[in-house]
Short mmCIF file of C-alpha atoms and ligand atoms in Angstrom, two decimals:
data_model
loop_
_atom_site.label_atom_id
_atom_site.label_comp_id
_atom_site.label_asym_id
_atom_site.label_seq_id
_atom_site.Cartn_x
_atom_site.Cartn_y
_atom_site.Cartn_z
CA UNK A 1 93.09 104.76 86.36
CA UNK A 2 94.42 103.80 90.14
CA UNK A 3 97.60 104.54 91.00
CA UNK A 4 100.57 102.06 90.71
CA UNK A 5 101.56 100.77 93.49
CA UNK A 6 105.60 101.25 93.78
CA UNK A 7 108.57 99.68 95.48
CA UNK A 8 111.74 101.39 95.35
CA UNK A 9 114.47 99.03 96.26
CA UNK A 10 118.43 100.88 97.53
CA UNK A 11 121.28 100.07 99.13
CA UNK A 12 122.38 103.38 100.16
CA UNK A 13 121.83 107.27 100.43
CA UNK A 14 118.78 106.78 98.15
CA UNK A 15 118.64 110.14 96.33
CA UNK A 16 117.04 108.71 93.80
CA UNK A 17 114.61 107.10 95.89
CA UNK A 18 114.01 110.68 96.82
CA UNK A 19 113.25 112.17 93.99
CA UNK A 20 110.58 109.53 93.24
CA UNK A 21 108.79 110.54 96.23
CA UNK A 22 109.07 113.76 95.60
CA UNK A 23 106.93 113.23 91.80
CA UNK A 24 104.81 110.86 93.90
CA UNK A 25 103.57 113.40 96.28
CA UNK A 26 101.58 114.90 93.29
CA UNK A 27 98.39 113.71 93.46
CA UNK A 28 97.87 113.11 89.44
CA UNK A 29 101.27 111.54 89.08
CA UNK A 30 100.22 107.77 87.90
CA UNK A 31 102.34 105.92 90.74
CA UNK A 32 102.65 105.74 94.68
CA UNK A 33 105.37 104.84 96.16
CA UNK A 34 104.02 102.49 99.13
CA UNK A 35 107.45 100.76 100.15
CA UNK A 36 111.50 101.56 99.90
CA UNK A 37 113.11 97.68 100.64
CA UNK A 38 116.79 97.54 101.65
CA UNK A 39 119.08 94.90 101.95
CA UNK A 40 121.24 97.07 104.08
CA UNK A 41 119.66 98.02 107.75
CA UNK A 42 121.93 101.62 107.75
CA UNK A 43 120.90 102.44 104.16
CA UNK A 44 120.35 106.45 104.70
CA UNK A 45 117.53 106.42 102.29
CA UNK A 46 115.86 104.26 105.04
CA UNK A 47 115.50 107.40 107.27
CA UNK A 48 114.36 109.45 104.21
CA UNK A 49 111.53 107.14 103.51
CA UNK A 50 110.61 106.77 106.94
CA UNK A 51 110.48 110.82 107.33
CA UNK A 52 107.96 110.35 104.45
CA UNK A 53 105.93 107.86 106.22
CA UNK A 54 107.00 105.60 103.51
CA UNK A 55 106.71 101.63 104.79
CA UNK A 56 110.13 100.19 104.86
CA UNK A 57 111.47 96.49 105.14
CA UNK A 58 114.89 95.51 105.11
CA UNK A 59 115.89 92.23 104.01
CA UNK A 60 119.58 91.25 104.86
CA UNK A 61 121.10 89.57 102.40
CA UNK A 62 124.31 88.13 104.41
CA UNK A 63 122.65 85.45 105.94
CA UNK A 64 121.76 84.03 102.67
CA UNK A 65 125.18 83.92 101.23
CA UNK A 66 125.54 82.75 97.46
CA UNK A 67 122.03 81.46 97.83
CA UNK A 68 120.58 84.65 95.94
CA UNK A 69 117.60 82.90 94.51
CA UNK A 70 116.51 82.42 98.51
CA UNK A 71 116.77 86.05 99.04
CA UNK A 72 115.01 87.05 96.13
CA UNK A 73 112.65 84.73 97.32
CA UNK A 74 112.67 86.81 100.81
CA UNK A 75 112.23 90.13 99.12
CA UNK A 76 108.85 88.26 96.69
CA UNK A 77 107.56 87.36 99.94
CA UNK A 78 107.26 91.48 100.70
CA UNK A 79 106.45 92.79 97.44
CA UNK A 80 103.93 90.73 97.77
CA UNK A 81 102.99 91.38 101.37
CA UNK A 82 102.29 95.39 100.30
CA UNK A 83 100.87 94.21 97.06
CA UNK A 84 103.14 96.26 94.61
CA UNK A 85 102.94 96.63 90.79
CA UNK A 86 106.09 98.11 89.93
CA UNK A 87 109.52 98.11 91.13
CA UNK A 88 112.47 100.66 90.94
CA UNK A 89 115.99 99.67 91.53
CA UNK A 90 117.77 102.81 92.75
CA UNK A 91 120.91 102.18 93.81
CA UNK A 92 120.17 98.71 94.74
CA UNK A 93 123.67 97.00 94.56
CA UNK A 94 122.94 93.08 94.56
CA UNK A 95 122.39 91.26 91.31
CA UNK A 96 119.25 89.87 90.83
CA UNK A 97 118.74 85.69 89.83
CA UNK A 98 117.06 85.30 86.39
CA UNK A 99 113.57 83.86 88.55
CA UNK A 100 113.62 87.00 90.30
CA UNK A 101 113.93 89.54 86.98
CA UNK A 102 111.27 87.15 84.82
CA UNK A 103 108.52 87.43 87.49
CA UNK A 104 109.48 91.23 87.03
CA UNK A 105 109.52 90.82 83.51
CA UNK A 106 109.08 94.93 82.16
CA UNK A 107 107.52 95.93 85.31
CA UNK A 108 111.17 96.43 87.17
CA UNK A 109 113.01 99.39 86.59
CA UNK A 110 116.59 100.26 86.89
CA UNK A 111 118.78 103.24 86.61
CA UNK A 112 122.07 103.28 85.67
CA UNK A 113 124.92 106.08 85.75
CA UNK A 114 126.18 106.12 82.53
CA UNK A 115 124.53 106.15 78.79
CA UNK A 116 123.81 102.35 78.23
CA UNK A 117 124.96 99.76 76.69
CA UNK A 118 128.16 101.64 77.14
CA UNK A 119 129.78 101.99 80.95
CA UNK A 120 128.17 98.92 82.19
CA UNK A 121 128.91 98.60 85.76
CA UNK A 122 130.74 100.50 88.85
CA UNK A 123 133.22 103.78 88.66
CA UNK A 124 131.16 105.11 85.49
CA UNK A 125 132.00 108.50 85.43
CA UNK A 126 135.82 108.26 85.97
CA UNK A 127 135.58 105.58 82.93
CA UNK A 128 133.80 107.71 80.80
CA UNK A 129 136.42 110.50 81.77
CA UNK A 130 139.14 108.26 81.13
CA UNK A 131 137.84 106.98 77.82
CA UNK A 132 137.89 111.10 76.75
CA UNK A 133 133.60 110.58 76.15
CA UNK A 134 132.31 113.70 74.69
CA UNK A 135 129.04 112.79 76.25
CA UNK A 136 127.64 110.82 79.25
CA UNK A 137 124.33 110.61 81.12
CA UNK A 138 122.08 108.08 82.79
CA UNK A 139 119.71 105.53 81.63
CA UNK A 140 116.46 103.93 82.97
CA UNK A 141 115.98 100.86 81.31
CA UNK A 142 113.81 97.37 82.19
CA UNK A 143 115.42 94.87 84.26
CA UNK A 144 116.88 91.72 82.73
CA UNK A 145 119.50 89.03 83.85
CA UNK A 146 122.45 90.25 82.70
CA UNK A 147 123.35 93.55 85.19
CA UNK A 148 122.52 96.68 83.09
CA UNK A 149 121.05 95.71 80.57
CA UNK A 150 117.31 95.71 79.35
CA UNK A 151 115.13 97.23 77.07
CA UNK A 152 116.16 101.34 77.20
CA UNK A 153 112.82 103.66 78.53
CA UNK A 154 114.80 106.83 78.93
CA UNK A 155 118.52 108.51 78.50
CA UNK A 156 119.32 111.71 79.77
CA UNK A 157 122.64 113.44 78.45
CA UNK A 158 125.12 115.99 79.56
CA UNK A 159 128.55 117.20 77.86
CA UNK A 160 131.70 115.85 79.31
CA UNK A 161 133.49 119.12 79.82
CA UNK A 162 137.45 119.89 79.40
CA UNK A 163 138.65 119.53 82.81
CA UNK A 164 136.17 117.31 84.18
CA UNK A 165 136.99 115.76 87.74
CA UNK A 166 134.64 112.39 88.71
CA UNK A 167 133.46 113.90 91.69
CA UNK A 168 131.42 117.05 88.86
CA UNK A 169 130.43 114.78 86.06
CA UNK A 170 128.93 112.48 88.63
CA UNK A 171 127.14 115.72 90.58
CA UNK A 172 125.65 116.95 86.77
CA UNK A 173 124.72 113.21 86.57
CA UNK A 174 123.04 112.62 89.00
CA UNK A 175 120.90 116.12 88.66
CA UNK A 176 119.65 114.30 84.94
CA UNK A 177 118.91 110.95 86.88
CA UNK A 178 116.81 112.80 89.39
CA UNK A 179 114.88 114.08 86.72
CA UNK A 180 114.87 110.85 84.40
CA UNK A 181 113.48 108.50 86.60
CA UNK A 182 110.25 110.03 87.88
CA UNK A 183 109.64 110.87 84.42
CA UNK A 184 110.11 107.15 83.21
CA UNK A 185 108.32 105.93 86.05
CA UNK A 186 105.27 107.83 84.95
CA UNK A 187 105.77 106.99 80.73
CA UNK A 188 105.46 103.47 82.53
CA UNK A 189 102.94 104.06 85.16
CA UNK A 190 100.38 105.40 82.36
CA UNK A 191 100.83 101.98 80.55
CA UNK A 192 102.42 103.72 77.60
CA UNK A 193 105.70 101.62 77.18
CA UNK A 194 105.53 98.49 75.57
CA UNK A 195 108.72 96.24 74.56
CA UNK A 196 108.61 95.22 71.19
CA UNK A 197 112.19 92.94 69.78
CA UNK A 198 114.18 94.10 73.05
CA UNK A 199 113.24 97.82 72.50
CA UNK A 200 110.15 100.35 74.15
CA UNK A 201 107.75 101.80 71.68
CA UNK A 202 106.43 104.44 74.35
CA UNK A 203 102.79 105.67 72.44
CA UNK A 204 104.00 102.99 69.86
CA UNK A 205 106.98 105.18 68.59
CA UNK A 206 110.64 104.28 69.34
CA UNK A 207 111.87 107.68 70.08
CA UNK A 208 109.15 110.90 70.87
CA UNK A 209 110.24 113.77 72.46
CA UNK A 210 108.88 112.41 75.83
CA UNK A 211 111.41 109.92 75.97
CA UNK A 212 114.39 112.06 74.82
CA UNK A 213 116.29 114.75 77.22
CA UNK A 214 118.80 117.21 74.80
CA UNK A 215 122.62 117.42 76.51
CA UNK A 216 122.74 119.44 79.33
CA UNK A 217 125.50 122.16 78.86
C1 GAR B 301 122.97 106.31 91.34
O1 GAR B 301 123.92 107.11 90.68
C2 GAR B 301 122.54 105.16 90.46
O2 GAR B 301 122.44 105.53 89.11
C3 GAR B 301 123.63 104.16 90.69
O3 GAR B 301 123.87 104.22 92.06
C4 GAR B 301 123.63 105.57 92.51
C5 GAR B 301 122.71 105.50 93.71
O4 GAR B 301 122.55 106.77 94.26
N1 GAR B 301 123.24 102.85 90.26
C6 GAR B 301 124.07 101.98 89.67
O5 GAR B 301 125.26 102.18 89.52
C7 GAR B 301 123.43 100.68 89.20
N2 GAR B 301 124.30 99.98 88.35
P1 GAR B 301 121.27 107.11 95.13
O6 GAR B 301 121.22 106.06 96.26
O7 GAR B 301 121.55 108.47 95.68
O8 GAR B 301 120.05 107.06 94.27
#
């Protein structure tokens, strides 16, 4: 089978972004990562990808102002310029118009900071902190409309210990989303997720022990 070809989309440092290219490098991991697309010209993950010799495009999205659906349009018109199969939001911090996410439809990927459906959103980890969650984590999930939200691929868990502070729940976080997401990206990749009533079967089960990381101590 040929390689996926992979756009990872950020807005910032792009750690994530990282740690795709990283699983990439392997030769007999089932996706490439051929482009990283910002819509911010100093994203640091730009310089990363570049140090990779990654192909990069940046597509601004001030100019367009509320007109999202014409930069959506702007960022199509590159996907499809490097010919890509699958995309990966990481860290990508612009919401997406529903034309955008159906042309997508379970071949864009997003990761989110915090165990979906719960902690939707920004300042996750001081939220779950605040809430007194005994557990937290990261999710990779398909994209849909509605911002984080979309059929689940993978969670990753850690324990929300006593004295937490944001700043260490967010750094054991982040160590589970580095791992998560290459290993999503290749569940996918391999053509073994399928979305069946809003859910993945991944080999036609709902939850095998690929898809499932235990909580982190
Ligand atoms: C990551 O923690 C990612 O989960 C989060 O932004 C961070 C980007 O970091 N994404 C969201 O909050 C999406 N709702 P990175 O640029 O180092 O990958």
């Amino acid at each position: 089978m040929s390689r996926k070809r992979v756009a990872v989309l950020i807005s910032g440092r792009g750690s994530n972004m990282a740690a795709l290219i990283e699983a990439a490098k392997d030769n007999s991991y089932p996706a490439e990562i051929v482009l990283v697309l910002s819509n911010k010209a100093d994203a640091g993950g730009l310089v990363t990808a570049r140090d990779n010799d990654i192909a990069t495009e940046v597509v601004d999205h001030t100019p367009f102002g509320k007109d999202r659906a014409a930069f959506d349009a702007a960022m199509q018109s590159k996907l499809e310029t490097h010919r890509i199969d699958l995309v990966c939001l990481a860290g990508f911090m612009r919401l997406l118009s529903p034309g955008f996410v159906a042309l997508w439809q379970n071949r864009m990927l997003n990761i989110h900071p915090a165990l979906l459906p719960a902690f939707k959103g920004l300042d996750t980890h001081r939220r779950a902190i605040e809430a007194g969650a005994k557990i937290h984590g990261a999710t990779v999930h398909f994209v849909e409309p509605e911002m984080d939200a979309g059929p689940i691929i993978m969670q990753g868990a850690v324990a929300v210990r006593p004295n937490d502070t944001e700043a260490a729940l967010s750094a054991r976080v982040l160590a589970v989303e580095h791992r998560i997401y290459p290993a999503a990206l290749k569940l996918v990749a391999e053509d073994r997720v399928r979305v069946v009533d809003n859910r993945c079967l991944i080999d036609g089960v709902p939850v095998p022990d690929t898809a499932t990381l235990r909580p982190f101590p």
